[in-house]
C-alpha positions as a Python dict, from the first residue, in 0.01 Angstrom:
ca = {
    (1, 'X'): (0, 0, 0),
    (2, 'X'): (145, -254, 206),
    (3, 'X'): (531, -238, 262),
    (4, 'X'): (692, -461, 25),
    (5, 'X'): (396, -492, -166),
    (6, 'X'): (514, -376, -551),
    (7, 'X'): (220, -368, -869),
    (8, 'X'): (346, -470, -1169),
    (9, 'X'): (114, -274, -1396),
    (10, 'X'): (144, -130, -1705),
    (11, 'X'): (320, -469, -1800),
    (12, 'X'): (120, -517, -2049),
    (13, 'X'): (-17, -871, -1866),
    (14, 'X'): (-344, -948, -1827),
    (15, 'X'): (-440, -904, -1444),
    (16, 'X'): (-608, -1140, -1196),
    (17, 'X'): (-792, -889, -955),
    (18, 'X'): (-990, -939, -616),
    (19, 'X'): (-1144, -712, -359),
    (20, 'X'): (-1406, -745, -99),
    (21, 'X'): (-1631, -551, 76),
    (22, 'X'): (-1582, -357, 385),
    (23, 'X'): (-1511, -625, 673),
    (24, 'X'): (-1601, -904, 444),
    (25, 'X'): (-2025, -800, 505),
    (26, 'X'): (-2227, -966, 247),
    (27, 'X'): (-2329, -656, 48),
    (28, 'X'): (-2403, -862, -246),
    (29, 'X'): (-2664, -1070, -153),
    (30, 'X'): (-2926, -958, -420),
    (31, 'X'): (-2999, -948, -752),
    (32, 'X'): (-3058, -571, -771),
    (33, 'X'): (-2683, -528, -607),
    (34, 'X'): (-2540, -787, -782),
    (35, 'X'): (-2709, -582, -1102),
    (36, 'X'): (-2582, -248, -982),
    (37, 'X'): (-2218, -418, -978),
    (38, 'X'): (-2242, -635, -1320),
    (39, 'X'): (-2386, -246, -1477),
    (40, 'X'): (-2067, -51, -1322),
    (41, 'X'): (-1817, -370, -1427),
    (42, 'X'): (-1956, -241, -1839),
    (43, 'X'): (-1966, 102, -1787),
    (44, 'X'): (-1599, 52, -1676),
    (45, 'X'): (-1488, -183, -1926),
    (46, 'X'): (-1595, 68, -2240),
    (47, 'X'): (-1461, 371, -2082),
    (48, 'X'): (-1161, 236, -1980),
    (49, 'X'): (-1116, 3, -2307),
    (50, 'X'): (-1080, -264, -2121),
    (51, 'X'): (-1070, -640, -2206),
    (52, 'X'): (-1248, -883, -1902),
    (53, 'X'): (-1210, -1234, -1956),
    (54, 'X'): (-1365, -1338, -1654),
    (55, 'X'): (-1567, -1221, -1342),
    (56, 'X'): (-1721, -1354, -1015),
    (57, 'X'): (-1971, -1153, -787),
    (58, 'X'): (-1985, -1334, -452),
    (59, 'X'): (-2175, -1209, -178),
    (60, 'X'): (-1872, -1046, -6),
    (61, 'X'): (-1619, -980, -270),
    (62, 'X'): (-1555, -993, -604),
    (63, 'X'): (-1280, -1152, -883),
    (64, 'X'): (-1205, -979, -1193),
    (65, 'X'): (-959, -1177, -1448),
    (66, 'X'): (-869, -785, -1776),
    (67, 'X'): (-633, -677, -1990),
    (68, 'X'): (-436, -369, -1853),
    (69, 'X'): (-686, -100, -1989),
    (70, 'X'): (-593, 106, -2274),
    (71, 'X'): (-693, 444, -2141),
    (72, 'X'): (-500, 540, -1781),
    (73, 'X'): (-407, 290, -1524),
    (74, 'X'): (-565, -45, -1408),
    (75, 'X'): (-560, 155, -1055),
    (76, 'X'): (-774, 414, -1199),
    (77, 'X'): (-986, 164, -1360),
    (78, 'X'): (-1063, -51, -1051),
    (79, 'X'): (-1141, 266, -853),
    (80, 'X'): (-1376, 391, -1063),
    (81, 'X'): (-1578, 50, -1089),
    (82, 'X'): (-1521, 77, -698),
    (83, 'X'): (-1658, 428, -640),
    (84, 'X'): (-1964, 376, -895),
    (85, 'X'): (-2072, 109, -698),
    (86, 'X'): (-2048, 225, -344),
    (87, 'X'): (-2221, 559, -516),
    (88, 'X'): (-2493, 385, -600),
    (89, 'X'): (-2524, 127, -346),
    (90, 'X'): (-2461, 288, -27),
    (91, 'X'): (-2763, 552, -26),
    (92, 'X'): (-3007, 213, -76),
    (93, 'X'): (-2830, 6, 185),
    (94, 'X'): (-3004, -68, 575),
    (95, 'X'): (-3138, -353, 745),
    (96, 'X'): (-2880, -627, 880),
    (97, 'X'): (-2628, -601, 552),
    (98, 'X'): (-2594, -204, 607),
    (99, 'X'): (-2187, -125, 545),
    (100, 'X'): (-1962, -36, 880),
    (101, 'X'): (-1916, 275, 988),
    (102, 'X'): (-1514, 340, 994),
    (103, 'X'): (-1351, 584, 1255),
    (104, 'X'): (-1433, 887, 1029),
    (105, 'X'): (-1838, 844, 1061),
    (106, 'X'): (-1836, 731, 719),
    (107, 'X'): (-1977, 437, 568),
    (108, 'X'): (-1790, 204, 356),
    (109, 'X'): (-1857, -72, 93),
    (110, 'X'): (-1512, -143, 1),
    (111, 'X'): (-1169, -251, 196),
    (112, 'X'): (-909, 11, 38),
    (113, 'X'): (-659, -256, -100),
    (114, 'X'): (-722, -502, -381),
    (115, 'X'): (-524, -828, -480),
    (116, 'X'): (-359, -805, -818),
    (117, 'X'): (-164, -1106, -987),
    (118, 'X'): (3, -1021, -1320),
    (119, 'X'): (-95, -1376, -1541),
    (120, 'X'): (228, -1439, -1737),
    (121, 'X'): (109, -1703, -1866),
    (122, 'X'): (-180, -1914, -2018),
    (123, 'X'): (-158, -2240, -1810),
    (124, 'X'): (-165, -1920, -1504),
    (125, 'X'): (-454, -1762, -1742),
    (126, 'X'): (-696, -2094, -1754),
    (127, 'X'): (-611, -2112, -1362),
    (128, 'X'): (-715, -1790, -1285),
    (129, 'X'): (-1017, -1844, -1523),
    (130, 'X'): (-1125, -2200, -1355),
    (131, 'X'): (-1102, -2036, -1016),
    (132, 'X'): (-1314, -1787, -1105),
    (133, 'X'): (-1600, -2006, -1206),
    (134, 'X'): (-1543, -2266, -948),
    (135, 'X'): (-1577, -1999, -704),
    (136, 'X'): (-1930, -2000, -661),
    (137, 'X'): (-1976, -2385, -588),
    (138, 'X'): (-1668, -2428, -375),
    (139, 'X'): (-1870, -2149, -129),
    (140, 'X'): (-2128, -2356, -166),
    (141, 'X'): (-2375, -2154, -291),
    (142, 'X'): (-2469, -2373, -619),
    (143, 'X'): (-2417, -2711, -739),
    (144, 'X'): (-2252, -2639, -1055),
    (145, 'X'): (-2080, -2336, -1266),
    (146, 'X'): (-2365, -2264, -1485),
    (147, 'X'): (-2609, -2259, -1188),
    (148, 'X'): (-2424, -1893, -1085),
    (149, 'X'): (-2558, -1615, -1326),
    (150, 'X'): (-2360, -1388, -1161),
    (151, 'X'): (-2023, -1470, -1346),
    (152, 'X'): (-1886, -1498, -1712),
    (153, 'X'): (-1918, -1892, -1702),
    (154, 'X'): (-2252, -1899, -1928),
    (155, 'X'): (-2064, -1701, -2150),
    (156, 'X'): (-1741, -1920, -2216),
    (157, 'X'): (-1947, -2231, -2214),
    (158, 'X'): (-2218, -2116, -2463),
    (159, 'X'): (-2121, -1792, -2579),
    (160, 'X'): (-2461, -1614, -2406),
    (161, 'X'): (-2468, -1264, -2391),
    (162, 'X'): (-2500, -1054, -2074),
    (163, 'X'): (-2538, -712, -1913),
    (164, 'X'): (-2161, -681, -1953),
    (165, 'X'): (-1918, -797, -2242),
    (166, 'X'): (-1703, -1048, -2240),
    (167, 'X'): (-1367, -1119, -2423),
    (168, 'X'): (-1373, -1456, -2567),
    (169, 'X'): (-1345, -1668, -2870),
    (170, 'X'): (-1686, -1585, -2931),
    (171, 'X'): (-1710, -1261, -2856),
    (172, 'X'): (-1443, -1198, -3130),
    (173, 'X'): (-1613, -1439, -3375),
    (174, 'X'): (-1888, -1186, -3345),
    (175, 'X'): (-1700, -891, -3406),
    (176, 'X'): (-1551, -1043, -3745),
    (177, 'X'): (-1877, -1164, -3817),
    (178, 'X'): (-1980, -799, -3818),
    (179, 'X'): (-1659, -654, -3950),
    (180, 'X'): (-1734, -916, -4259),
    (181, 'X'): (-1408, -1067, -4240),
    (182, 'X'): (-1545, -1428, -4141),
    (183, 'X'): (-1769, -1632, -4362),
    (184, 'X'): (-2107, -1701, -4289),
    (185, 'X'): (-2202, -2032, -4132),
    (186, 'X'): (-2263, -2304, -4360),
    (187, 'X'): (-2475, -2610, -4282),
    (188, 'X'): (-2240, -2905, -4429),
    (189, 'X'): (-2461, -3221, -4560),
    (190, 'X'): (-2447, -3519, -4316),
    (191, 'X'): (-2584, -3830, -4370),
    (192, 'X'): (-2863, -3822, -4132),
    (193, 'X'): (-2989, -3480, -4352),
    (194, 'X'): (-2948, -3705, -4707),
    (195, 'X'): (-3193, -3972, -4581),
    (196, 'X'): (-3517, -4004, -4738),
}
């Protein structure tokens, strides 16, 4: 770590994350990458008991807006979601997006140090949130939010489910739903539905 540099984890904030790939190289420039990633993110967020509020995969690196997780560290967390990814990745990688070779021989897929910014609050959470989904336009690579399937936005616009899960007002309108502590939806009568 960086001199100077201090984590504040364990805080019990949630966390706005980022980390790129090796050099900045476009590694995620496919769907079937992009897919590897989005399958790790879940298999990460269950194991770890983690809640992700938002995410971004952009073709070089990636932002992450959890909850601390409730099982070991947020460290531990983001380098297992880190390693399952270069696992799987790396082996299927060539052509002109094929990771750098460090000093070692080795390949890599990720830089070794991520960005972490404890949100302390919610006018910092919605920030973090908008970034996120903004993200993908400001790069230029869609018009609009909803155009990028490769973030939560579809989710906390519409409430859409995905490959991975999602902590949001209507992900936990779905779990009460389930849990049978929130009434059913009830059409109300309006007075276009009363006319003859």
């Amino acid at each position: 770590m960086p001199w100077g540099l201090t984590r504040f984890q364990e805080s019990g904030q949630s966390h706005f994350i980022t980390f790129c790939c090796y050099h900045r190289q476009q590694l995620f420039t496919t769907n079937a990458s992009r897919q590897v990633f989005k399958s790790a993110l879940e298999r990460v967020r269950r194991s770890f008991r983690l809640r992700l509020y938002g995410y971004v995969v952009m073709p070089e690196h990636v932002h992450l807006l959890l909850s601390e997780p409730e099982k070991d560290t947020l460290a531990d967390a983001l380098k297992s979601l880190k390693q399952g990814v270069s696992r799987r990745l790396l082996p299927k990688m060539g052509g002109p997006f094929k990771p750098s070779v460090g000093l070692s021989g080795e390949q890599h897929f990720w830089q070794k140090r991520y960005y972490d910014f404890n949100i302390r609050n919610y006018p910092q959470f919605v920030e973090k949130l908008r970034y996120i989904h903004r993200n993908p336009v400001k790069a230029g690579l869609c018009e609009r939010p909803e155009d990028w399937e490769w973030s939560s936005f579809r989710h906390d616009a519409t409430g859409a489910e995905g490959r991975v899960e999602v902590e949001s007002e209507w992900t936990a309108r779905k779990r009460e739903r389930a849990a049978g502590r929130l009434c059913p939806a009830i059409e109300l009568p309006h007075s276009s539905q009363n006319r003859a």
